[in-house]
Amino acid sequence: MTKEQPPATFYVNAALFDCDGTLVNSTGAISEFWRNFAETRPHFDAEEVIRTSHGCRTFDVIKKWSPEDAIEEQVTQWEGDIPDSYGHHARAIPGAVELVKQFDGYSKETHDGEQKWAIVTSGTLPLATKWLKLLTIEKPDTFITAEKVTKGKPHPQGYLNARENLGYGANHAKVVVFEDAPAGIQAGKDAGALVVGICSTYNPEKVRDAGADIVVKDLTGVRIESYNKETQEFKIVVDSYYYSNI
């Protein structure tokens, strides 16, 4: 359980969310996909892939472990079918839908009324779109999926592109990334963001050691307290957490 301690507070101009493991707990669904994939490929170690590849693009994983299957159109189709075939294993991360909808609601009250949040996922557009539908989250204007980058996480390209799209690409602008996987945490840090690490997939120590600035069980204890139009900053309060260096 998280420690009893004073709430942590920080200020940001915008928020960037990963999807799998951050908004939706899709580990069970993805794991079943990999196990099914391995049934006809004796060389493919599904359990090792499950253990080591969370947060990476499916195409990159298949290219590494089963290169003969690394055909983009086919991989996109396989991935897009995951929610249909294995979606009963998926669940919303507690507090995730509420927090995203808070950012969306507050965005309408900002200085320009534009969205101040985005999704940056290693999943393909068909996969991520279906997860959002399951979560009842409207697709954001800035929606960076696997097809929109040439370098997947842990490379920061996706998060850097999202910052630019939202108008907060400058180093002095403050952006928060919500992530669960070491690859995504590294990408967020390398994009110059503060990172909230979520323990949906890994234990608190691993999430902290990956570089997260604050480590939480889920998103139920994270909330927007206010928005300042003059500074263009959200005041974010984290009521419960494992570790924090902010």
Coordinates of C-alpha atoms in Angstrom, one line a residue:
M1 CA 0.0 0.0 0.0
T2 CA 1.0 3.6 -0.5
K3 CA 2.5 5.4 2.5
E4 CA 0.6 7.9 4.6
Q5 CA 2.2 11.2 3.8
P6 CA 1.3 14.7 2.7
P7 CA -0.1 15.1 -0.8
A8 CA 2.4 15.8 -3.6
T9 CA 1.7 18.8 -5.8
F10 CA 3.1 19.9 -9.1
Y11 CA 2.2 22.3 -12.0
V12 CA 2.1 21.4 -15.7
N13 CA 1.0 23.0 -19.0
A14 CA -0.2 19.7 -20.5
A15 CA -0.5 15.9 -19.9
L16 CA 0.5 13.0 -22.1
F17 CA -0.9 9.5 -21.4
D18 CA 0.3 6.1 -22.5
C19 CA -2.5 3.7 -23.1
D20 CA -1.8 0.0 -22.3
G21 CA -1.0 -0.2 -18.6
T22 CA -1.8 3.4 -18.0
L23 CA -5.4 3.9 -19.2
V24 CA -6.3 0.2 -19.7
N25 CA -4.9 -2.9 -18.0
S26 CA -4.5 -4.9 -21.1
T27 CA -1.8 -7.2 -19.8
G28 CA -4.0 -10.3 -19.7
A29 CA -5.3 -9.7 -23.2
I30 CA -1.9 -9.1 -24.7
S31 CA -0.4 -12.1 -22.9
E32 CA -3.1 -14.3 -24.3
F33 CA -2.4 -12.9 -27.8
W34 CA 1.3 -13.8 -27.4
R35 CA 0.6 -17.3 -26.1
N36 CA -1.7 -17.9 -29.1
F37 CA 0.9 -16.5 -31.5
A38 CA 3.5 -18.9 -30.1
E39 CA 1.4 -22.0 -30.5
T40 CA 2.4 -22.3 -34.2
R41 CA 5.9 -20.9 -33.8
P42 CA 8.1 -23.2 -31.6
H43 CA 11.0 -20.7 -31.8
F44 CA 8.9 -18.0 -30.2
D45 CA 9.2 -17.8 -26.4
A46 CA 5.9 -16.2 -25.4
E47 CA 6.6 -16.0 -21.7
E48 CA 10.0 -14.3 -22.3
V49 CA 8.3 -11.8 -24.6
I50 CA 5.5 -11.1 -22.0
R51 CA 8.2 -10.6 -19.4
T52 CA 10.4 -8.2 -21.3
S53 CA 8.4 -6.5 -24.0
H54 CA 5.7 -4.5 -22.3
G55 CA 5.5 -0.9 -23.6
C56 CA 7.2 -1.7 -26.9
R57 CA 5.5 -1.7 -30.4
T58 CA 4.2 -5.1 -31.4
F59 CA 5.9 -4.8 -34.7
D60 CA 9.3 -4.2 -33.0
V61 CA 8.7 -7.2 -30.8
I62 CA 7.8 -9.5 -33.7
K63 CA 10.7 -8.2 -35.8
K64 CA 13.1 -9.2 -33.0
W65 CA 11.6 -12.5 -32.0
S66 CA 9.9 -13.8 -35.2
P67 CA 11.3 -11.6 -38.1
E68 CA 9.6 -13.7 -40.8
D69 CA 6.3 -12.4 -39.5
A70 CA 7.3 -8.8 -39.4
I71 CA 4.9 -7.6 -42.1
E72 CA 3.4 -4.3 -41.1
E73 CA -0.1 -4.8 -42.6
Q74 CA -0.4 -8.2 -41.0
V75 CA 0.9 -7.1 -37.6
T76 CA -1.6 -4.2 -37.6
Q77 CA -4.4 -6.5 -38.4
W78 CA -3.4 -9.0 -35.6
E79 CA -3.1 -6.2 -33.1
G80 CA -6.4 -4.6 -34.1
D81 CA -8.1 -8.0 -33.4
I82 CA -6.8 -8.2 -29.8
P83 CA -9.7 -6.3 -28.2
D84 CA -12.2 -8.4 -30.1
S85 CA -10.6 -11.7 -29.3
Y86 CA -9.2 -11.1 -25.8
G87 CA -10.9 -7.9 -24.6
H88 CA -12.7 -9.7 -21.8
H89 CA -9.3 -9.8 -20.0
A90 CA -8.9 -6.0 -20.1
R91 CA -10.0 -3.5 -17.4
A92 CA -9.7 0.2 -17.0
I93 CA -6.9 1.4 -14.7
P94 CA -8.7 2.7 -11.6
G95 CA -9.0 6.5 -11.8
A96 CA -7.7 6.7 -15.4
V97 CA -11.0 7.5 -17.2
E98 CA -11.9 10.1 -14.5
L99 CA -8.5 11.8 -14.8
V100 CA -8.6 12.0 -18.6
K101 CA -12.1 13.4 -18.6
Q102 CA -10.9 16.0 -16.0
F103 CA -8.2 17.1 -18.3
D104 CA -10.7 17.2 -21.2
G105 CA -13.2 19.2 -19.2
Y106 CA -10.6 21.7 -17.9
S107 CA -9.2 22.1 -21.4
K108 CA -12.4 23.9 -22.4
E109 CA -11.7 26.5 -19.7
T110 CA -8.1 27.1 -20.7
H111 CA -6.8 30.4 -22.2
D112 CA -7.5 29.1 -25.8
G113 CA -10.0 26.3 -25.2
E114 CA -7.7 23.8 -26.9
Q115 CA -7.1 20.3 -25.6
K116 CA -4.1 20.1 -23.2
W117 CA -3.8 16.3 -23.1
A118 CA -2.8 13.7 -25.6
I119 CA -2.3 9.9 -25.9
V120 CA 1.1 8.5 -27.0
T121 CA 0.9 4.7 -27.3
S122 CA 3.0 1.9 -28.7
G123 CA -0.2 0.3 -29.9
T124 CA -1.5 0.7 -33.5
L125 CA -4.4 2.9 -34.3
P126 CA -7.0 0.1 -34.6
L127 CA -5.9 -1.4 -31.2
A128 CA -5.8 1.9 -29.3
T129 CA -9.1 3.2 -30.8
K130 CA -10.9 0.0 -29.6
W131 CA -9.4 0.4 -26.1
L132 CA -10.7 4.0 -26.0
K133 CA -14.1 2.9 -27.1
L134 CA -14.1 0.3 -24.3
L135 CA -13.1 3.0 -21.8
T136 CA -15.7 5.5 -23.1
I137 CA -12.9 8.0 -23.8
E138 CA -13.2 10.2 -26.8
K139 CA -10.2 10.0 -29.1
P140 CA -8.0 13.1 -28.5
D141 CA -6.9 15.6 -31.2
T142 CA -3.3 14.5 -30.6
F143 CA -3.3 10.7 -30.8
I144 CA 0.2 9.3 -31.4
T145 CA 0.1 5.6 -32.3
A146 CA 2.7 3.2 -33.5
E147 CA 2.2 4.1 -37.2
K148 CA 3.0 7.8 -36.5
V149 CA 6.5 7.3 -35.3
T150 CA 9.6 5.8 -36.9
K151 CA 11.2 5.0 -33.6
G152 CA 9.2 3.4 -30.8
K153 CA 9.6 3.7 -27.0
P154 CA 12.1 3.9 -25.3
H155 CA 12.9 6.5 -27.9
P156 CA 11.2 9.8 -27.0
Q157 CA 10.0 10.6 -30.6
G158 CA 6.3 10.0 -29.8
Y159 CA 6.3 12.2 -26.7
L160 CA 8.3 14.9 -28.3
N161 CA 5.9 15.0 -31.2
A162 CA 2.9 15.2 -28.8
R163 CA 4.5 18.1 -27.0
E164 CA 5.0 20.0 -30.2
N165 CA 1.4 19.3 -31.4
L166 CA 0.1 20.7 -28.1
G167 CA 2.2 23.8 -28.4
Y168 CA 4.5 23.0 -25.4
G169 CA 7.6 21.7 -27.1
A170 CA 10.0 24.3 -25.6
N171 CA 12.2 23.1 -22.8
H172 CA 10.8 25.6 -20.3
A173 CA 7.3 24.2 -20.8
K174 CA 6.2 21.8 -18.1
V175 CA 4.6 18.5 -19.3
V176 CA 3.7 15.4 -17.3
V177 CA 3.7 11.9 -18.8
F178 CA 1.7 9.1 -17.2
E179 CA 3.4 5.7 -17.9
D180 CA 3.7 2.2 -16.5
A181 CA 6.5 0.5 -18.4
P182 CA 10.3 1.2 -18.1
A183 CA 10.5 1.8 -21.9
G184 CA 7.8 4.5 -21.7
I185 CA 9.2 6.0 -18.5
Q186 CA 12.6 6.4 -20.3
A187 CA 10.8 7.9 -23.3
G188 CA 9.0 10.4 -21.1
K189 CA 12.1 11.4 -19.3
D190 CA 14.1 11.8 -22.5
A191 CA 11.3 14.0 -23.8
G192 CA 11.9 16.4 -20.9
A193 CA 8.7 15.5 -19.0
L194 CA 7.9 14.8 -15.4
V195 CA 6.8 11.2 -15.2
V196 CA 4.1 9.7 -13.0
G197 CA 4.8 5.9 -12.9
I198 CA 1.9 3.6 -12.4
C199 CA 2.3 0.2 -10.8
S200 CA -0.2 -1.7 -13.0
T201 CA 2.5 -4.0 -14.5
Y202 CA 5.6 -3.7 -12.4
N203 CA 6.3 -3.3 -8.7
P204 CA 7.0 0.2 -7.2
E205 CA 10.8 -0.3 -6.9
K206 CA 11.1 -1.2 -10.6
V207 CA 8.9 1.8 -11.6
R208 CA 11.0 4.1 -9.4
D209 CA 14.3 2.7 -10.7
A210 CA 13.1 3.1 -14.3
G211 CA 13.2 6.9 -13.6
A212 CA 9.6 7.8 -12.6
D213 CA 9.5 11.1 -10.6
I214 CA 6.5 9.9 -8.6
V215 CA 5.2 6.3 -8.3
V216 CA 1.5 5.5 -7.7
K217 CA -0.6 2.4 -7.4
D218 CA -3.1 3.7 -9.9
L219 CA -4.7 7.0 -10.8
T220 CA -7.4 7.2 -8.2
G221 CA -5.3 9.5 -6.1
V222 CA -4.3 11.9 -8.9
R223 CA -6.5 14.9 -9.5
I224 CA -6.6 18.4 -11.0
E225 CA -7.2 21.0 -8.4
S226 CA -7.2 24.1 -10.5
Y227 CA -6.1 25.8 -13.8
N228 CA -4.4 29.2 -14.0
K229 CA -5.1 31.0 -17.3
E230 CA -2.3 33.4 -16.7
T231 CA 0.5 30.8 -16.3
Q232 CA -1.4 28.2 -18.4
E233 CA -0.8 25.7 -15.7
F234 CA -2.8 22.9 -14.1
K235 CA -2.3 22.3 -10.4
I236 CA -2.0 18.5 -10.0
V237 CA -2.4 16.9 -6.6
V238 CA -1.4 13.3 -5.8
D239 CA -3.0 12.2 -2.6
S240 CA -1.4 8.8 -2.3
Y241 CA 1.9 7.5 -3.7
Y242 CA 4.8 5.1 -3.0
Y243 CA 7.7 7.3 -3.8
S244 CA 8.1 11.0 -4.9
N245 CA 11.1 13.2 -5.7
I246 CA 9.0 16.3 -6.7

